[in-house]
Amino acid sequence: MKLLPDYRRWLRAGIVSPEQTAGATAGFSRLRTVLIGPLALVAVWWLAFDAQWVSHKLLPSPWTTVQSLWESVASGAMTKDFLSTFNRTLSAFAIAAVAGIPVGILFGSNQKIYRSIEFLVDFFRSTPATAMFPLFLLIFGIGDFAKIAVAAFAAWLVVVFNVAYGVMNARQTRILAARVMGASSWRVFRDVMFFESLPQTFIGLRMAVSVALVVIIVAEMFIGSSDGLGRRIIDSQQVFDLQQMYASIIASGVMGYGVNLFFLAIEKWLVHWSGK
Amino acid sequence: MSAQTEPRLRPVPAEQAVHGRQTYITVRGLSKQFAGSPLYADFNLDIPQGKFTSIFGPNGCGKSTLINMIAGLTPVDAGDILFDGKTLKETTIGYVFQNYRDALLPWKRALDNIKYPLEIAGKSKSERTRRVEELIASFDIRFDLSRYPYELSGGQQQLVSIMRALAPHPEVLFLDEPFSALDYEMTLFIRDKLQEIFRATGVTMLLVSHDLEEAVYLADRVLLLTKRPTQVAETVHFHAPRPRDADTLSTEDFIRTKARCLEIFQREVRR
Ligand SMILES: Nc1ncnc2c1ncn2[C@@H]1O[C@H](COP(=O)(O)OP(=O)(O)OP(=O)(O)O)[C@@H](O)[C@H]1O
Ligand SMILES: [Mg+2]
């Protein structure tokens, strides 16, 4: 295959060691495996389009969709919507994280507080955040902040619950080990419980950013917004510009996936001991 | 004492060696119950200073609970525990857990794990570094301590745990089945390291073991416990000279002592 670099030549030239080529080959074969699913989806999409399983009105061809996405991005038409949604999501997430982590730590480190509040947290976690839209609109008006506030609230609950859970489930032996060395309660908290809770905290943060994105997109669709990907998706649906609709859906997917990937990378770097 | 002849480990000061025959840990009127069923009721115990005491007894008789109460990890229902007349707060102790994986702090490098108790004790950076270097030398460590615990083998992790426990110069070292998660080769290696440290420092050691051979091999005294409610069935002394090695295991003294312990143990289990 011409696409792959010619490792045999590099090997002879001594540029790479045999172990490296083994690693790279494994990497390529993994990449090939990973690509099977997405390629199959595009193939089915194309087949469905080509064989007219679904009306062309409902399902444009993958190529024209990608083309439409590319044009919107290149012309900058989508960028503004993308950035608005991105900013709102990050604002909501930031509020949730800043307000959620300390509260989670407080709940998690105090059994009594936790037990008295557990039901409320569980209840509101099970309540669809979107059911709160009207209430938040009443409180915050129809401006941008109402959307951010609902998303922040939903994400906050996720952060609180996960941080509290992480703190509560700190490995007992580690806490005992620090105590037996004469560590004060504050030290045990700062040096052990905090770090012990980090893996679960990161799980919570990743979930929170996803929740925030979902709520923001829905809010943009249904509670009067002049921009954002949610707005863009519903607008293109209204005028039956389905290529644009699919393109915007894909763009919001790219955002969600990208943010998740970003957090995973930070997590792997910061919480390097997790799962080991 | 000149600098060259000074051994790498702190020697036992003469007055402490004499002192060593005295009672060090005193447990008086200790009571403890779990969920209404008594584990210890009016339990008394004396542990001598500078001696190696092994604790052996039936499953679930409360060996771990006993040393955890002495080390302050488990609260007592009633009773007094003193270290040479001092309270636990006034005493520096070291504790080695069975599960090293859960006892080390995985977000700290091995080196920083060892330094951690010194940090808690408020030692300066240079003091911490000096103490760790001392420990590395006395343990003859050949692996890289700048790695994270999860990058080390089980035996290496347990060695790090022991070094961490010894770092603040504890007056007493508690070990709860420290070898039970290690393979045989590593067990033998660390066991002998422990004996070496014990000989060099004379620190009072308290070992819970489920391996009678190991309990006797390391001990000056083997404390045999009864079933619950737990009492001391008997204390068996073992005076073989140190350093003990594989040959010790085949001496008549060792075999006799071990048989004696086993006899008491079986009597207590059947009771
Ligand atoms: N936190 C606890 N709550 C209730 N019961 C407990 C608790 N800790 C220990 N026990 C009970 O107390 C008894 C003694 O436990 P301990 O762990 O001290 O025994 P052990 O001699 O160390 O046992 P093993 O040989 O299994 O290590 C056991 O019967 C155990 O079930
Ligand atoms: Mg035990």
Coordinates of C-alpha atoms and ligand atoms in Angstrom, one line a residue:
Chain A
M1 CA 0.0 0.0 0.0
K2 CA 1.5 3.3 -1.1
L3 CA -0.3 5.3 1.6
L4 CA 1.7 3.7 4.4
P5 CA 5.3 4.8 4.9
D6 CA 7.9 2.3 3.7
Y7 CA 9.2 1.2 7.0
R8 CA 11.4 -1.5 5.5
R9 CA 13.5 1.1 3.8
W10 CA 13.8 3.2 7.0
L11 CA 14.7 0.1 9.0
R12 CA 17.5 -0.6 6.6
A13 CA 18.6 3.0 6.9
G14 CA 18.5 2.6 10.7
I15 CA 16.0 5.4 11.1
V16 CA 13.6 3.3 13.2
S17 CA 14.2 0.3 15.4
P18 CA 12.2 -2.9 14.8
E19 CA 10.2 -2.3 18.0
Q20 CA 9.1 1.1 16.7
T21 CA 7.9 -0.5 13.4
A22 CA 6.1 -3.1 15.4
G23 CA 4.4 -0.4 17.4
A24 CA 3.6 1.7 14.3
T25 CA 2.2 -1.4 12.4
A26 CA 0.0 -2.2 15.4
G27 CA -1.1 1.5 15.4
F28 CA -2.1 1.4 11.8
S29 CA -4.0 -1.8 12.1
R30 CA -5.8 -0.3 15.1
L31 CA -6.6 2.8 13.1
R32 CA -7.9 0.6 10.3
T33 CA -10.2 -1.3 12.8
V34 CA -11.4 2.0 14.3
L35 CA -12.3 3.3 10.9
I36 CA -14.5 0.3 9.9
G37 CA -17.5 1.6 11.8
P38 CA -17.6 5.2 10.5
L39 CA -16.8 4.1 6.9
A40 CA -19.6 1.5 7.1
L41 CA -22.0 4.2 8.3
V42 CA -21.1 6.4 5.4
A43 CA -21.5 3.4 3.1
V44 CA -25.0 2.6 4.4
W45 CA -25.9 6.3 4.2
W46 CA -24.7 6.5 0.6
L47 CA -26.5 3.2 -0.3
A48 CA -29.7 4.4 1.3
F49 CA -29.4 7.6 -0.7
D50 CA -28.4 6.0 -4.0
A51 CA -31.0 3.2 -3.8
Q52 CA -33.6 5.8 -2.7
W53 CA -34.5 3.7 0.4
V54 CA -35.3 7.1 1.9
S55 CA -36.6 10.1 -0.1
H56 CA -33.8 12.4 -1.2
K57 CA -35.7 15.2 0.4
L58 CA -35.1 13.6 3.8
L59 CA -31.7 12.3 3.2
P60 CA -29.2 14.2 1.1
S61 CA -26.1 12.3 -0.2
P62 CA -23.2 12.2 2.2
W63 CA -21.0 14.1 -0.2
T64 CA -23.3 17.1 -0.6
T65 CA -23.7 17.2 3.2
V66 CA -20.0 17.2 3.7
Q67 CA -19.7 19.8 1.0
S68 CA -22.4 21.9 2.6
L69 CA -20.6 21.6 6.0
W70 CA -17.3 22.6 4.4
E71 CA -18.8 25.6 2.6
S72 CA -20.5 26.8 5.8
V73 CA -17.3 26.5 7.7
A74 CA -15.1 28.0 5.0
S75 CA -17.5 31.0 4.4
G76 CA -17.6 31.6 8.2
A77 CA -21.4 31.3 8.2
M78 CA -21.4 28.5 10.7
T79 CA -18.5 29.8 12.8
K80 CA -20.6 32.4 14.6
D81 CA -23.2 29.8 15.6
F82 CA -20.6 27.3 16.5
L83 CA -18.8 29.8 18.7
S84 CA -22.0 31.0 20.4
T85 CA -23.0 27.5 21.3
F86 CA -19.4 26.8 22.4
N87 CA -19.3 29.9 24.6
R88 CA -22.6 29.2 26.2
T89 CA -21.7 25.6 26.9
L90 CA -18.4 26.5 28.4
S91 CA -19.9 29.3 30.5
A92 CA -22.5 26.9 31.9
F93 CA -19.9 24.3 32.5
A94 CA -17.5 26.8 34.3
I95 CA -20.3 27.9 36.6
A96 CA -21.2 24.3 37.3
A97 CA -17.6 23.3 38.1
V98 CA -16.7 26.3 40.2
A99 CA -19.9 26.1 42.2
G100 CA -20.1 22.3 42.2
I101 CA -16.7 21.1 43.3
P102 CA -16.6 22.8 46.7
V103 CA -20.2 21.8 47.4
G104 CA -19.5 18.2 46.3
I105 CA -16.5 18.1 48.6
L106 CA -18.6 19.5 51.5
F107 CA -21.4 16.9 50.9
G108 CA -19.0 14.1 50.5
S109 CA -16.8 14.7 53.5
N110 CA -19.8 15.1 55.8
Q111 CA -22.0 12.0 56.0
K112 CA -24.8 13.9 57.9
I113 CA -25.1 16.7 55.3
Y114 CA -24.9 14.2 52.5
R115 CA -27.7 12.0 53.9
S116 CA -29.9 15.0 54.5
I117 CA -29.4 16.3 51.0
E118 CA -29.1 13.0 49.1
F119 CA -32.8 12.8 48.2
L120 CA -32.9 16.3 46.8
V121 CA -29.8 15.8 44.6
D122 CA -31.2 12.5 43.4
F123 CA -34.6 14.0 42.7
F124 CA -33.4 16.9 40.7
R125 CA -30.9 14.8 38.9
S126 CA -33.8 12.7 37.7
T127 CA -35.9 15.7 36.8
P128 CA -35.4 16.6 33.1
A129 CA -33.5 19.9 33.1
T130 CA -35.6 21.0 30.1
A131 CA -38.7 20.9 32.4
M132 CA -37.1 23.8 34.2
F133 CA -36.9 26.1 31.2
P134 CA -40.1 28.0 31.9
L135 CA -39.1 28.5 35.6
F136 CA -35.7 29.8 34.6
L137 CA -37.2 32.1 32.0
L138 CA -39.4 33.6 34.7
I139 CA -36.4 34.1 36.9
F140 CA -33.8 35.3 34.4
G141 CA -35.8 36.7 31.6
I142 CA -35.5 35.5 28.0
G143 CA -31.9 36.6 27.6
D144 CA -28.9 34.5 27.0
F145 CA -28.3 34.0 30.7
A146 CA -31.5 32.0 31.2
K147 CA -30.2 29.3 28.9
I148 CA -26.8 29.3 30.5
A149 CA -28.4 29.1 33.9
V150 CA -30.5 26.0 33.1
A151 CA -27.5 24.2 31.6
A152 CA -25.3 25.3 34.5
F153 CA -27.9 24.0 37.0
A154 CA -28.2 20.6 35.3
A155 CA -24.4 20.3 35.0
W156 CA -23.9 21.5 38.6
L157 CA -26.0 18.6 39.9
V158 CA -23.8 16.1 38.0
V159 CA -20.7 17.7 39.3
V160 CA -21.9 17.8 42.9
F161 CA -23.0 14.2 42.9
N162 CA -19.8 12.8 41.4
V163 CA -17.4 14.9 43.5
A164 CA -19.3 13.9 46.7
Y165 CA -19.3 10.3 45.6
G166 CA -15.5 10.5 44.9
V167 CA -14.8 12.0 48.3
M168 CA -17.0 9.5 50.1
N169 CA -15.4 6.5 48.4
A170 CA -11.8 7.5 49.1
R171 CA -9.8 4.4 49.8
Q172 CA -10.0 3.9 53.6
T173 CA -6.5 2.4 53.8
R174 CA -4.9 5.6 52.4
I175 CA -6.7 7.7 54.9
L176 CA -5.6 5.4 57.7
A177 CA -2.1 5.4 56.4
A178 CA -2.0 9.2 56.6
R179 CA -3.6 9.3 60.0
V180 CA -1.2 6.8 61.4
M181 CA 1.7 9.1 60.3
G182 CA 0.1 11.8 62.4
A183 CA -1.6 13.8 59.7
S184 CA -4.2 16.3 60.9
S185 CA -7.8 16.1 59.6
W186 CA -7.1 19.0 57.3
R187 CA -3.9 17.3 55.9
V188 CA -5.7 14.1 55.4
F189 CA -8.3 16.0 53.5
R190 CA -5.9 18.0 51.4
D191 CA -3.3 15.4 50.8
V192 CA -5.4 12.2 50.5
M193 CA -9.2 12.7 50.1
F194 CA -8.8 15.5 47.5
F195 CA -6.6 13.3 45.3
E196 CA -8.7 10.2 45.9
S197 CA -11.8 12.1 44.7
L198 CA -10.1 13.4 41.5
P199 CA -10.8 10.4 39.2
Q200 CA -14.6 10.5 40.0
T201 CA -14.5 14.3 39.8
F202 CA -13.2 14.1 36.3
I203 CA -15.9 11.6 35.3
G204 CA -18.4 14.1 36.7
L205 CA -16.8 17.0 34.8
R206 CA -16.9 15.1 31.5
M207 CA -20.5 14.2 32.1
A208 CA -21.3 17.8 33.1
V209 CA -20.0 19.3 29.9
S210 CA -22.0 16.8 27.8
V211 CA -25.1 17.7 29.8
A212 CA -24.5 21.4 29.4
L213 CA -24.1 21.0 25.6
V214 CA -27.4 19.1 25.3
V215 CA -29.3 21.6 27.3
I216 CA -27.8 24.6 25.5
I217 CA -28.7 23.1 22.1
V218 CA -32.2 22.4 23.1
A219 CA -32.5 25.9 24.7
E220 CA -31.3 27.5 21.5
M221 CA -33.9 25.6 19.5
F222 CA -36.9 26.4 21.6
I223 CA -36.4 29.5 23.8
G224 CA -35.8 32.3 21.4
S225 CA -32.2 32.6 20.4
S226 CA -30.8 34.5 17.5
D227 CA -27.8 32.3 17.0
G228 CA -26.2 29.0 18.0
L229 CA -26.1 25.6 16.5
G230 CA -29.4 24.6 17.9
R231 CA -31.0 27.7 16.2
R232 CA -29.2 26.8 13.0
I233 CA -30.4 23.2 13.1
I234 CA -34.1 24.1 13.6
D235 CA -33.9 27.0 11.1
S236 CA -32.6 24.8 8.3
Q237 CA -35.2 22.2 9.2
Q238 CA -37.9 24.9 8.9
V239 CA -36.8 25.9 5.4
F240 CA -36.1 22.2 4.5
D241 CA -32.5 22.8 3.9
L242 CA -31.6 19.3 5.0
Q243 CA -28.0 19.4 3.9
Q244 CA -27.5 22.3 6.2
M245 CA -29.4 20.6 9.0
Y246 CA -27.2 17.5 8.8
A247 CA -24.1 19.6 8.5
S248 CA -25.1 21.5 11.7
I249 CA -25.9 18.3 13.5
I250 CA -22.4 17.0 12.6
A251 CA -20.9 20.2 13.7
S252 CA -22.5 19.9 17.2
G253 CA -21.3 16.3 17.3
V254 CA -17.8 17.5 16.5
M255 CA -18.1 20.0 19.4
G256 CA -19.3 17.4 21.9
Y257 CA -16.7 14.8 20.8
G258 CA -13.9 17.4 20.8
V259 CA -14.6 18.7 24.3
N260 CA -14.9 15.1 25.6
L261 CA -11.5 14.3 24.0
F262 CA -10.0 17.4 25.5
F263 CA -11.1 16.5 29.0
L264 CA -10.0 12.9 28.6
A265 CA -6.5 14.1 27.7
I266 CA -6.4 16.4 30.7
E267 CA -7.7 13.6 32.9
K268 CA -5.1 11.2 31.6
W269 CA -2.3 13.7 32.3
L270 CA -3.6 14.9 35.7
V271 CA -5.0 11.8 37.2
H272 CA -2.3 9.5 35.8
W273 CA -2.8 6.9 38.6
S274 CA -6.5 6.4 37.9
G275 CA -7.4 2.7 37.3
K276 CA -3.9 1.5 38.2
Chain B
M1 CA 32.3 7.6 67.3
S2 CA 34.1 8.7 64.2
A3 CA 32.3 9.3 60.9
Q4 CA 33.8 6.3 59.1
T5 CA 32.9 3.7 61.7
E6 CA 29.4 4.9 62.1
P7 CA 27.0 2.3 60.7
R8 CA 24.5 3.4 58.1
L9 CA 21.6 2.7 60.4
R10 CA 21.0 4.3 63.8
P11 CA 22.6 2.0 66.4
V12 CA 20.8 1.2 69.5
P13 CA 22.0 3.6 72.2
A14 CA 23.5 1.9 75.2
E15 CA 20.9 3.2 77.6
Q16 CA 18.1 2.2 75.3
A17 CA 19.4 -1.3 75.0
V18 CA 19.3 -1.6 78.8
H19 CA 15.9 0.0 78.8
G20 CA 15.0 -2.6 76.2
R21 CA 14.2 -5.2 78.8
Q22 CA 11.5 -3.0 80.2
T23 CA 7.9 -2.9 79.3
Y24 CA 7.3 -0.6 76.4
I25 CA 3.6 -0.9 75.4
T26 CA 1.1 -1.5 78.2
V27 CA -2.4 -2.4 77.4
R28 CA -4.8 -2.3 80.4
G29 CA -8.4 -3.2 80.7
L30 CA -9.0 -3.1 77.0
S31 CA -12.5 -3.8 75.8
K32 CA -13.9 -3.8 72.3
Q33 CA -17.1 -5.1 70.8
F34 CA -18.5 -5.2 67.3
A35 CA -22.2 -5.2 66.8
G36 CA -22.8 -6.2 70.4
S37 CA -20.6 -9.3 70.4
P38 CA -17.4 -8.8 72.5
L39 CA -14.1 -9.2 70.8
Y40 CA -11.9 -8.1 73.7
A41 CA -13.0 -7.9 77.3
D42 CA -10.7 -6.6 80.0
F43 CA -7.6 -7.5 77.9
N44 CA -4.1 -6.8 79.3
L45 CA -0.8 -7.0 77.5
D46 CA 2.8 -6.0 77.9
I47 CA 5.1 -5.6 74.9
P48 CA 8.8 -5.2 75.8
Q49 CA 10.9 -2.5 74.2
G50 CA 13.4 -3.4 71.4
K51 CA 11.9 -6.8 70.9
F52 CA 10.3 -8.4 68.0
T53 CA 6.8 -9.7 68.9
S54 CA 4.8 -11.8 66.5
I55 CA 1.1 -12.2 66.9
F56 CA -0.5 -15.4 65.9
G57 CA -4.0 -16.8 66.3
P58 CA -7.2 -18.2 64.8
N59 CA -8.8 -16.5 61.9
G60 CA -10.9 -13.5 62.9
C61 CA -9.7 -13.6 66.5
G62 CA -8.9 -9.9 66.3
K63 CA -5.2 -9.7 65.5
S64 CA -5.6 -6.8 63.2
T65 CA -8.1 -5.1 65.5
L66 CA -5.6 -5.4 68.3
I67 CA -2.7 -3.7 66.6
N68 CA -5.1 -1.2 65.0
M69 CA -6.3 -0.3 68.5
I70 CA -2.7 0.1 69.7
A71 CA -1.9 2.2 66.6
G72 CA -4.9 4.3 67.1
L73 CA -6.6 3.3 63.9
T74 CA -9.6 1.6 65.6
P75 CA -11.1 3.3 68.6
V76 CA -11.3 1.3 71.8
D77 CA -14.5 0.9 73.8
A78 CA -12.6 1.1 77.1
G79 CA -9.1 0.7 78.4
D80 CA -5.7 2.4 78.4
I81 CA -2.8 2.0 76.0
L82 CA 0.5 3.6 76.9
F83 CA 3.9 3.7 75.2
D84 CA 6.5 3.9 77.9
G85 CA 4.0 5.9 79.9
K86 CA 3.3 8.2 77.0
T87 CA 0.1 8.5 75.0
L88 CA -0.1 7.6 71.3
K89 CA -0.1 11.4 70.4
E90 CA 3.3 11.8 72.0
T91 CA 4.7 8.7 70.3
T92 CA 6.1 8.3 66.7
I93 CA 4.9 5.0 65.2
G94 CA 5.2 3.3 61.8
Y95 CA 2.6 1.1 60.3
V96 CA 3.0 -1.3 57.3
F97 CA -0.3 -2.4 55.7
Q98 CA -0.9 -5.7 54.1
N99 CA -2.3 -4.1 51.0
Y100 CA 0.5 -1.9 49.9
R101 CA -1.4 -1.0 46.7
D102 CA -4.0 0.8 48.8
A103 CA -1.6 2.2 51.4
L104 CA 0.8 4.1 49.2
L105 CA -0.3 7.4 47.7
P106 CA -0.3 6.7 43.9
W107 CA -0.2 10.5 43.0
K108 CA 3.2 10.8 44.7
R109 CA 6.4 9.3 43.5
A110 CA 7.8 6.5 45.6
L111 CA 10.4 8.9 46.9
D112 CA 7.8 11.5 48.0
N113 CA 5.8 8.7 49.6
I114 CA 8.8 7.9 51.8
K115 CA 9.2 11.6 52.6
Y116 CA 5.6 12.2 53.4
P117 CA 5.7 11.3 57.1
L118 CA 8.7 13.6 57.4
E119 CA 6.7 16.4 55.7
I120 CA 3.9 15.8 58.2
A121 CA 6.4 16.0 61.1
G122 CA 7.6 19.4 59.7
K123 CA 11.1 18.4 58.7
S124 CA 13.0 20.6 56.4
K125 CA 13.6 19.7 52.8
S126 CA 17.3 18.9 53.4
E127 CA 16.5 16.8 56.4
R128 CA 13.9 14.8 54.3
T129 CA 16.4 14.3 51.5
R130 CA 19.1 13.2 54.0
R131 CA 16.8 10.7 55.7
V132 CA 15.7 9.2 52.4
E133 CA 19.3 8.8 51.3
E134 CA 20.1 7.1 54.6
L135 CA 17.2 4.7 54.0
I136 CA 18.1 4.0 50.4
A137 CA 21.6 3.1 51.6
S138 CA 20.5 0.9 54.4
F139 CA 17.9 -0.9 52.3
D140 CA 20.4 -1.2 49.4
I141 CA 17.7 0.0 47.0
R142 CA 18.6 -0.6 43.3
F143 CA 15.4 0.4 41.6
D144 CA 14.3 3.9 40.6
L145 CA 12.5 5.6 43.5
S146 CA 11.4 8.5 41.3
R147 CA 8.8 6.2 39.7
Y148 CA 5.2 6.2 40.8
P149 CA 4.1 3.3 43.0
Y150 CA 2.0 1.7 40.3
E151 CA 5.1 1.4 38.1
L152 CA 6.8 -0.8 40.7
S153 CA 6.5 -4.5 41.4
G154 CA 4.5 -5.6 44.5
G155 CA 7.6 -6.4 46.4
Q156 CA 9.2 -3.0 45.5
Q157 CA 6.0 -1.3 46.6
Q158 CA 6.0 -3.1 50.0
L159 CA 9.7 -2.1 50.4
V160 CA 8.7 1.5 49.8
S161 CA 5.9 1.1 52.4
I162 CA 8.4 -0.2 55.0
M163 CA 10.8 2.6 54.2
R164 CA 8.0 5.1 54.6
A165 CA 7.0 3.6 57.9
L166 CA 10.6 3.8 59.1
A167 CA 11.4 7.3 57.8
P168 CA 10.4 9.3 60.9
H169 CA 12.5 7.0 63.2
P170 CA 9.4 5.4 64.8
E171 CA 9.6 4.0 68.3
V172 CA 7.5 1.1 67.3
L173 CA 6.8 -0.5 63.9
F174 CA 3.5 -2.3 63.3
L175 CA 3.2 -4.8 60.5
D176 CA -0.1 -6.4 59.6
E177 CA 0.6 -9.4 57.4
P178 CA 3.0 -7.4 55.3
F179 CA 4.1 -10.4 53.2
S180 CA 0.8 -12.1 52.5
A181 CA 0.4 -10.4 49.1
L182 CA 3.9 -11.1 47.9
D183 CA 5.4 -14.1 46.1
Y184 CA 7.8 -16.4 48.0
E185 CA 11.0 -15.0 46.7
M186 CA 10.1 -11.4 47.6
T187 CA 8.8 -12.6 51.0
L188 CA 12.1 -14.1 51.9
F189 CA 14.0 -11.0 50.7
I190 CA 11.9 -8.5 52.6
R191 CA 11.7 -10.7 55.6
D192 CA 15.5 -10.7 55.9
K193 CA 15.7 -6.9 55.2
L194 CA 13.3 -6.5 58.1
Q195 CA 15.4 -8.6 60.3
E196 CA 18.5 -6.5 59.3
I197 CA 16.7 -3.3 60.1
F198 CA 15.5 -4.7 63.4
R199 CA 19.1 -5.7 64.3
A200 CA 20.5 -2.3 63.3
T201 CA 17.9 -0.1 64.8
G202 CA 16.4 -2.1 67.7
V203 CA 13.1 -0.6 67.0
T204 CA 10.2 -2.4 68.7
M205 CA 8.4 -4.5 66.1
L206 CA 4.9 -5.9 66.3
L207 CA 4.1 -8.3 63.4
V208 CA 0.8 -10.0 62.7
S209 CA 1.4 -13.1 60.7
H210 CA -0.7 -16.0 59.5
D211 CA 2.4 -18.0 58.7
L212 CA 3.6 -19.7 61.9
E213 CA 7.1 -20.5 60.5
E214 CA 7.6 -16.8 59.7
A215 CA 6.1 -15.7 63.0
V216 CA 8.6 -17.8 64.9
Y217 CA 11.6 -17.2 62.6
L218 CA 11.4 -13.4 63.1
A219 CA 10.3 -13.3 66.7
D220 CA 11.8 -12.9 70.1
R221 CA 8.3 -13.6 71.4
V222 CA 5.3 -15.2 69.8
L223 CA 2.0 -14.0 71.2
L224 CA -0.6 -16.8 70.7
L225 CA -4.2 -15.6 70.9
T226 CA -7.4 -17.5 71.7
K227 CA -10.7 -17.5 69.9
R228 CA -13.1 -14.7 70.7
P229 CA -13.5 -13.2 73.3
T230 CA -9.8 -13.0 72.8
Q231 CA -7.2 -13.5 75.4
V232 CA -3.5 -14.3 75.2
A233 CA -3.3 -18.1 75.3
E234 CA 0.4 -18.1 75.9
T235 CA 3.6 -16.2 75.0
V236 CA 6.4 -18.4 73.6
H237 CA 9.9 -17.1 73.6
F238 CA 12.5 -17.9 70.9
H239 CA 16.1 -17.0 71.6
A240 CA 17.9 -18.1 68.5
P241 CA 20.8 -15.8 67.8
R242 CA 20.6 -13.2 65.0
P243 CA 21.1 -12.9 62.1
R244 CA 18.9 -15.9 61.5
D245 CA 18.9 -17.6 58.2
A246 CA 17.7 -20.7 56.4
D247 CA 19.8 -22.9 58.7
T248 CA 17.9 -21.5 61.7
L249 CA 14.8 -23.2 60.3
S250 CA 16.3 -26.6 60.8
T251 CA 17.7 -26.1 64.3
E252 CA 16.2 -28.2 67.0
D253 CA 15.3 -25.0 68.9
F254 CA 13.3 -23.7 66.1
I255 CA 11.5 -26.9 65.4
R256 CA 10.7 -27.3 69.1
T257 CA 9.4 -23.8 69.4
K258 CA 7.3 -24.0 66.3
A259 CA 5.8 -27.3 67.4
R260 CA 5.0 -25.8 70.8
C261 CA 3.2 -22.9 69.2
L262 CA 1.3 -25.2 66.9
E263 CA 0.2 -27.3 69.8
I264 CA -1.1 -24.2 71.7
F265 CA -2.8 -22.9 68.5
Q266 CA -4.5 -26.2 67.8
R267 CA -5.7 -26.5 71.4
E268 CA -7.2 -23.0 71.1
V269 CA -8.8 -23.6 67.8
R270 CA -10.5 -26.9 69.0
R271 CA -11.6 -25.4 72.3
Ligands
LIG1 N1 -15.5 -2.8 61.4 C1 -16.0 -4.0 61.9 N2 -17.3 -4.1 62.0 C2 -17.8 -5.3 62.5 N3 -17.0 -6.4 62.8 C3 -15.7 -6.3 62.7 C4 -15.1 -5.0 62.2 N4 -13.8 -5.2 62.1 C5 -13.6 -6.5 62.6 N5 -14.7 -7.1 62.9 C6 -14.9 -8.5 63.4 O1 -14.0 -8.6 64.4 C7 -13.3 -9.9 64.4 C8 -11.8 -9.6 64.3 O2 -11.4 -9.0 63.1 P1 -9.9 -8.9 62.8 O3 -9.8 -8.4 61.4 O4 -9.2 -8.1 63.8 O5 -9.4 -10.4 62.8 P2 -8.0 -11.0 62.4 O6 -7.6 -11.8 63.5 O7 -7.1 -10.0 61.9 O8 -8.5 -11.9 61.2 P3 -7.7 -12.4 59.9 O9 -7.0 -13.6 60.4 O10 -8.7 -12.7 59.0 O11 -6.8 -11.3 59.5 C9 -13.8 -10.5 63.1 O12 -14.7 -11.5 63.5 C10 -14.5 -9.5 62.3 O13 -15.6 -10.0 61.7
MG2 MG -6.2 -9.4 60.0

